[in-house]
C-alpha cells in the first residue's frame, strides 16, 4: 500500500545564519535525492515558496518513521495510507460478492 507524506518546514528551527540555512537545505535535498535514487521515495515535490510539499512511498511504517526522523525538528509530517486503483477495484468487487 502506498503512503502519501505531506510535509511543512518548521522555520522556528532554521539557523539564523544564511550560510548555515543553505547548508541545512542542501543536506535535506541530498537525503531526498538518495531516497529517490534508492527507490524508497517514488515521487517528491515542493511548492515554489519552499515551505511545504509531498512525497509518495510504498515503504512500511517502520521504514517511513526512520526516513522522516532524519528531518525532525526542521520539518513536520503527516502520513496517510492510499489505495491505488487496482486495490479500489478489488475492494469494490469483494464488497459486491458479499452483498
JSON list of C-alpha atoms in Angstrom, two decimals:
[
{"chain": "A", "resi": 1, "resn": "UNK", "atom": "CA", "xyz": [0.00, 0.00, 0.00]},
{"chain": "A", "resi": 2, "resn": "UNK", "atom": "CA", "xyz": [1.36, 3.38, -0.91]},
{"chain": "A", "resi": 3, "resn": "UNK", "atom": "CA", "xyz": [1.64, 6.25, 1.55]},
{"chain": "A", "resi": 4, "resn": "UNK", "atom": "CA", "xyz": [1.22, 9.95, 0.88]},
{"chain": "A", "resi": 5, "resn": "UNK", "atom": "CA", "xyz": [3.50, 12.03, 3.07]},
{"chain": "A", "resi": 6, "resn": "UNK", "atom": "CA", "xyz": [2.76, 15.73, 3.25]},
{"chain": "A", "resi": 7, "resn": "UNK", "atom": "CA", "xyz": [5.26, 17.96, 4.98]},
{"chain": "A", "resi": 8, "resn": "UNK", "atom": "CA", "xyz": [5.79, 21.54, 6.08]},
{"chain": "A", "resi": 9, "resn": "UNK", "atom": "CA", "xyz": [9.00, 23.31, 7.05]},
{"chain": "A", "resi": 10, "resn": "UNK", "atom": "CA", "xyz": [9.23, 24.47, 10.66]},
{"chain": "A", "resi": 11, "resn": "UNK", "atom": "CA", "xyz": [11.13, 27.73, 10.28]},
{"chain": "A", "resi": 12, "resn": "UNK", "atom": "CA", "xyz": [11.39, 28.19, 14.04]},
{"chain": "A", "resi": 13, "resn": "UNK", "atom": "CA", "xyz": [14.27, 25.70, 13.97]},
{"chain": "A", "resi": 14, "resn": "UNK", "atom": "CA", "xyz": [16.07, 27.18, 10.94]},
{"chain": "A", "resi": 15, "resn": "UNK", "atom": "CA", "xyz": [19.57, 28.53, 11.57]},
{"chain": "A", "resi": 16, "resn": "UNK", "atom": "CA", "xyz": [19.71, 32.35, 11.65]},
{"chain": "A", "resi": 17, "resn": "UNK", "atom": "CA", "xyz": [22.93, 32.40, 9.60]},
{"chain": "A", "resi": 18, "resn": "UNK", "atom": "CA", "xyz": [22.12, 32.29, 5.83]},
{"chain": "A", "resi": 19, "resn": "UNK", "atom": "CA", "xyz": [25.15, 30.10, 5.09]},
{"chain": "A", "resi": 20, "resn": "UNK", "atom": "CA", "xyz": [24.09, 27.58, 7.74]},
{"chain": "A", "resi": 21, "resn": "UNK", "atom": "CA", "xyz": [20.50, 27.63, 6.42]},
{"chain": "A", "resi": 22, "resn": "UNK", "atom": "CA", "xyz": [21.78, 26.86, 2.92]},
{"chain": "A", "resi": 23, "resn": "UNK", "atom": "CA", "xyz": [23.98, 24.05, 4.26]},
{"chain": "A", "resi": 24, "resn": "UNK", "atom": "CA", "xyz": [20.97, 22.52, 6.06]},
{"chain": "A", "resi": 25, "resn": "UNK", "atom": "CA", "xyz": [18.74, 22.88, 2.97]},
{"chain": "A", "resi": 26, "resn": "UNK", "atom": "CA", "xyz": [21.35, 21.18, 0.78]},
{"chain": "A", "resi": 27, "resn": "UNK", "atom": "CA", "xyz": [21.72, 18.39, 3.32]},
{"chain": "A", "resi": 28, "resn": "UNK", "atom": "CA", "xyz": [17.96, 17.80, 3.22]},
{"chain": "A", "resi": 29, "resn": "UNK", "atom": "CA", "xyz": [17.98, 17.85, -0.59]},
{"chain": "A", "resi": 30, "resn": "UNK", "atom": "CA", "xyz": [20.77, 15.28, -0.68]},
{"chain": "A", "resi": 31, "resn": "UNK", "atom": "CA", "xyz": [18.78, 12.99, 1.64]},
{"chain": "A", "resi": 32, "resn": "UNK", "atom": "CA", "xyz": [15.70, 13.34, -0.59]},
{"chain": "A", "resi": 33, "resn": "UNK", "atom": "CA", "xyz": [17.77, 12.60, -3.70]},
{"chain": "A", "resi": 34, "resn": "UNK", "atom": "CA", "xyz": [19.22, 9.50, -2.01]},
{"chain": "A", "resi": 35, "resn": "UNK", "atom": "CA", "xyz": [15.70, 8.26, -1.22]},
{"chain": "A", "resi": 36, "resn": "UNK", "atom": "CA", "xyz": [14.60, 8.77, -4.82]},
{"chain": "A", "resi": 37, "resn": "UNK", "atom": "CA", "xyz": [17.68, 7.04, -6.22]},
{"chain": "A", "resi": 38, "resn": "UNK", "atom": "CA", "xyz": [17.20, 4.05, -3.88]},
{"chain": "A", "resi": 39, "resn": "UNK", "atom": "CA", "xyz": [13.56, 3.72, -4.96]},
{"chain": "A", "resi": 40, "resn": "UNK", "atom": "CA", "xyz": [12.24, 4.24, -1.43]},
{"chain": "A", "resi": 41, "resn": "UNK", "atom": "CA", "xyz": [10.74, 7.60, -2.47]},
{"chain": "A", "resi": 42, "resn": "UNK", "atom": "CA", "xyz": [8.58, 7.17, -5.58]},
{"chain": "A", "resi": 43, "resn": "UNK", "atom": "CA", "xyz": [7.69, 10.83, -6.07]},
{"chain": "A", "resi": 44, "resn": "UNK", "atom": "CA", "xyz": [8.61, 14.08, -4.32]},
{"chain": "A", "resi": 45, "resn": "UNK", "atom": "CA", "xyz": [7.63, 17.71, -4.80]},
{"chain": "A", "resi": 46, "resn": "UNK", "atom": "CA", "xyz": [7.87, 21.12, -3.13]},
{"chain": "A", "resi": 47, "resn": "UNK", "atom": "CA", "xyz": [5.85, 24.27, -3.67]},
{"chain": "A", "resi": 48, "resn": "UNK", "atom": "CA", "xyz": [7.68, 27.23, -5.27]},
{"chain": "A", "resi": 49, "resn": "UNK", "atom": "CA", "xyz": [7.64, 29.09, -1.95]},
{"chain": "A", "resi": 50, "resn": "UNK", "atom": "CA", "xyz": [9.79, 26.33, -0.48]},
{"chain": "A", "resi": 51, "resn": "UNK", "atom": "CA", "xyz": [7.77, 25.78, 2.68]},
{"chain": "A", "resi": 52, "resn": "UNK", "atom": "CA", "xyz": [5.71, 22.64, 2.04]},
{"chain": "A", "resi": 53, "resn": "UNK", "atom": "CA", "xyz": [5.41, 19.64, -0.25]},
{"chain": "A", "resi": 54, "resn": "UNK", "atom": "CA", "xyz": [4.76, 15.92, -0.56]},
{"chain": "A", "resi": 55, "resn": "UNK", "atom": "CA", "xyz": [6.31, 12.56, -1.23]},
{"chain": "A", "resi": 56, "resn": "UNK", "atom": "CA", "xyz": [4.95, 9.14, -2.13]},
{"chain": "A", "resi": 57, "resn": "UNK", "atom": "CA", "xyz": [6.41, 5.85, -0.92]},
{"chain": "A", "resi": 58, "resn": "UNK", "atom": "CA", "xyz": [5.44, 2.22, -0.63]},
{"chain": "A", "resi": 59, "resn": "UNK", "atom": "CA", "xyz": [7.71, 1.73, 2.39]},
{"chain": "A", "resi": 60, "resn": "UNK", "atom": "CA", "xyz": [6.24, 0.23, 5.55]},
{"chain": "A", "resi": 61, "resn": "UNK", "atom": "CA", "xyz": [5.56, 2.28, 8.66]},
{"chain": "A", "resi": 62, "resn": "UNK", "atom": "CA", "xyz": [8.87, 1.45, 10.35]},
{"chain": "A", "resi": 63, "resn": "UNK", "atom": "CA", "xyz": [10.83, 2.49, 7.25]},
{"chain": "A", "resi": 64, "resn": "UNK", "atom": "CA", "xyz": [8.81, 5.70, 6.97]},
{"chain": "A", "resi": 65, "resn": "UNK", "atom": "CA", "xyz": [9.48, 6.59, 10.60]},
{"chain": "A", "resi": 66, "resn": "UNK", "atom": "CA", "xyz": [13.22, 6.04, 10.12]},
{"chain": "A", "resi": 67, "resn": "UNK", "atom": "CA", "xyz": [13.14, 8.12, 6.94]},
{"chain": "A", "resi": 68, "resn": "UNK", "atom": "CA", "xyz": [11.29, 11.13, 8.36]},
{"chain": "A", "resi": 69, "resn": "UNK", "atom": "CA", "xyz": [13.03, 11.09, 11.74]},
{"chain": "A", "resi": 70, "resn": "UNK", "atom": "CA", "xyz": [16.14, 12.43, 9.99]},
{"chain": "A", "resi": 71, "resn": "UNK", "atom": "CA", "xyz": [14.36, 15.73, 9.26]},
{"chain": "A", "resi": 72, "resn": "UNK", "atom": "CA", "xyz": [12.91, 16.40, 12.72]},
{"chain": "A", "resi": 73, "resn": "UNK", "atom": "CA", "xyz": [12.69, 19.13, 14.14]},
{"chain": "A", "resi": 74, "resn": "UNK", "atom": "CA", "xyz": [13.06, 21.09, 10.89]},
{"chain": "A", "resi": 75, "resn": "UNK", "atom": "CA", "xyz": [10.10, 19.51, 9.11]},
{"chain": "A", "resi": 76, "resn": "UNK", "atom": "CA", "xyz": [6.60, 18.49, 10.28]},
{"chain": "A", "resi": 77, "resn": "UNK", "atom": "CA", "xyz": [4.99, 15.45, 8.60]},
{"chain": "A", "resi": 78, "resn": "UNK", "atom": "CA", "xyz": [1.60, 13.84, 8.02]},
{"chain": "A", "resi": 79, "resn": "UNK", "atom": "CA", "xyz": [1.46, 10.29, 6.65]},
{"chain": "A", "resi": 80, "resn": "UNK", "atom": "CA", "xyz": [-1.65, 8.79, 5.04]},
{"chain": "A", "resi": 81, "resn": "UNK", "atom": "CA", "xyz": [-2.19, 5.37, 3.52]},
{"chain": "A", "resi": 82, "resn": "UNK", "atom": "CA", "xyz": [-3.55, 5.49, -0.02]},
{"chain": "A", "resi": 83, "resn": "UNK", "atom": "CA", "xyz": [-5.13, 2.84, -2.24]},
{"chain": "A", "resi": 84, "resn": "UNK", "atom": "CA", "xyz": [-4.13, 2.52, -5.88]},
{"chain": "A", "resi": 85, "resn": "UNK", "atom": "CA", "xyz": [-6.85, 1.92, -8.48]},
{"chain": "A", "resi": 86, "resn": "UNK", "atom": "CA", "xyz": [-6.33, -1.85, -8.53]},
{"chain": "A", "resi": 87, "resn": "UNK", "atom": "CA", "xyz": [-6.80, -2.02, -4.75]},
{"chain": "A", "resi": 88, "resn": "UNK", "atom": "CA", "xyz": [-10.00, 0.04, -5.02]},
{"chain": "A", "resi": 89, "resn": "UNK", "atom": "CA", "xyz": [-11.39, -2.23, -7.75]},
{"chain": "A", "resi": 90, "resn": "UNK", "atom": "CA", "xyz": [-10.53, -5.37, -5.76]},
{"chain": "A", "resi": 91, "resn": "UNK", "atom": "CA", "xyz": [-12.26, -3.93, -2.66]},
{"chain": "A", "resi": 92, "resn": "UNK", "atom": "CA", "xyz": [-15.36, -2.99, -4.63]},
{"chain": "A", "resi": 93, "resn": "UNK", "atom": "CA", "xyz": [-15.54, -6.44, -6.25]},
{"chain": "A", "resi": 94, "resn": "UNK", "atom": "CA", "xyz": [-15.18, -8.11, -2.84]},
{"chain": "A", "resi": 95, "resn": "UNK", "atom": "CA", "xyz": [-17.98, -5.94, -1.46]},
{"chain": "A", "resi": 96, "resn": "UNK", "atom": "CA", "xyz": [-20.23, -6.89, -4.40]},
{"chain": "A", "resi": 97, "resn": "UNK", "atom": "CA", "xyz": [-19.61, -10.58, -3.80]},
{"chain": "A", "resi": 98, "resn": "UNK", "atom": "CA", "xyz": [-20.58, -10.22, -0.15]},
{"chain": "A", "resi": 99, "resn": "UNK", "atom": "CA", "xyz": [-23.80, -8.38, -0.96]}
]
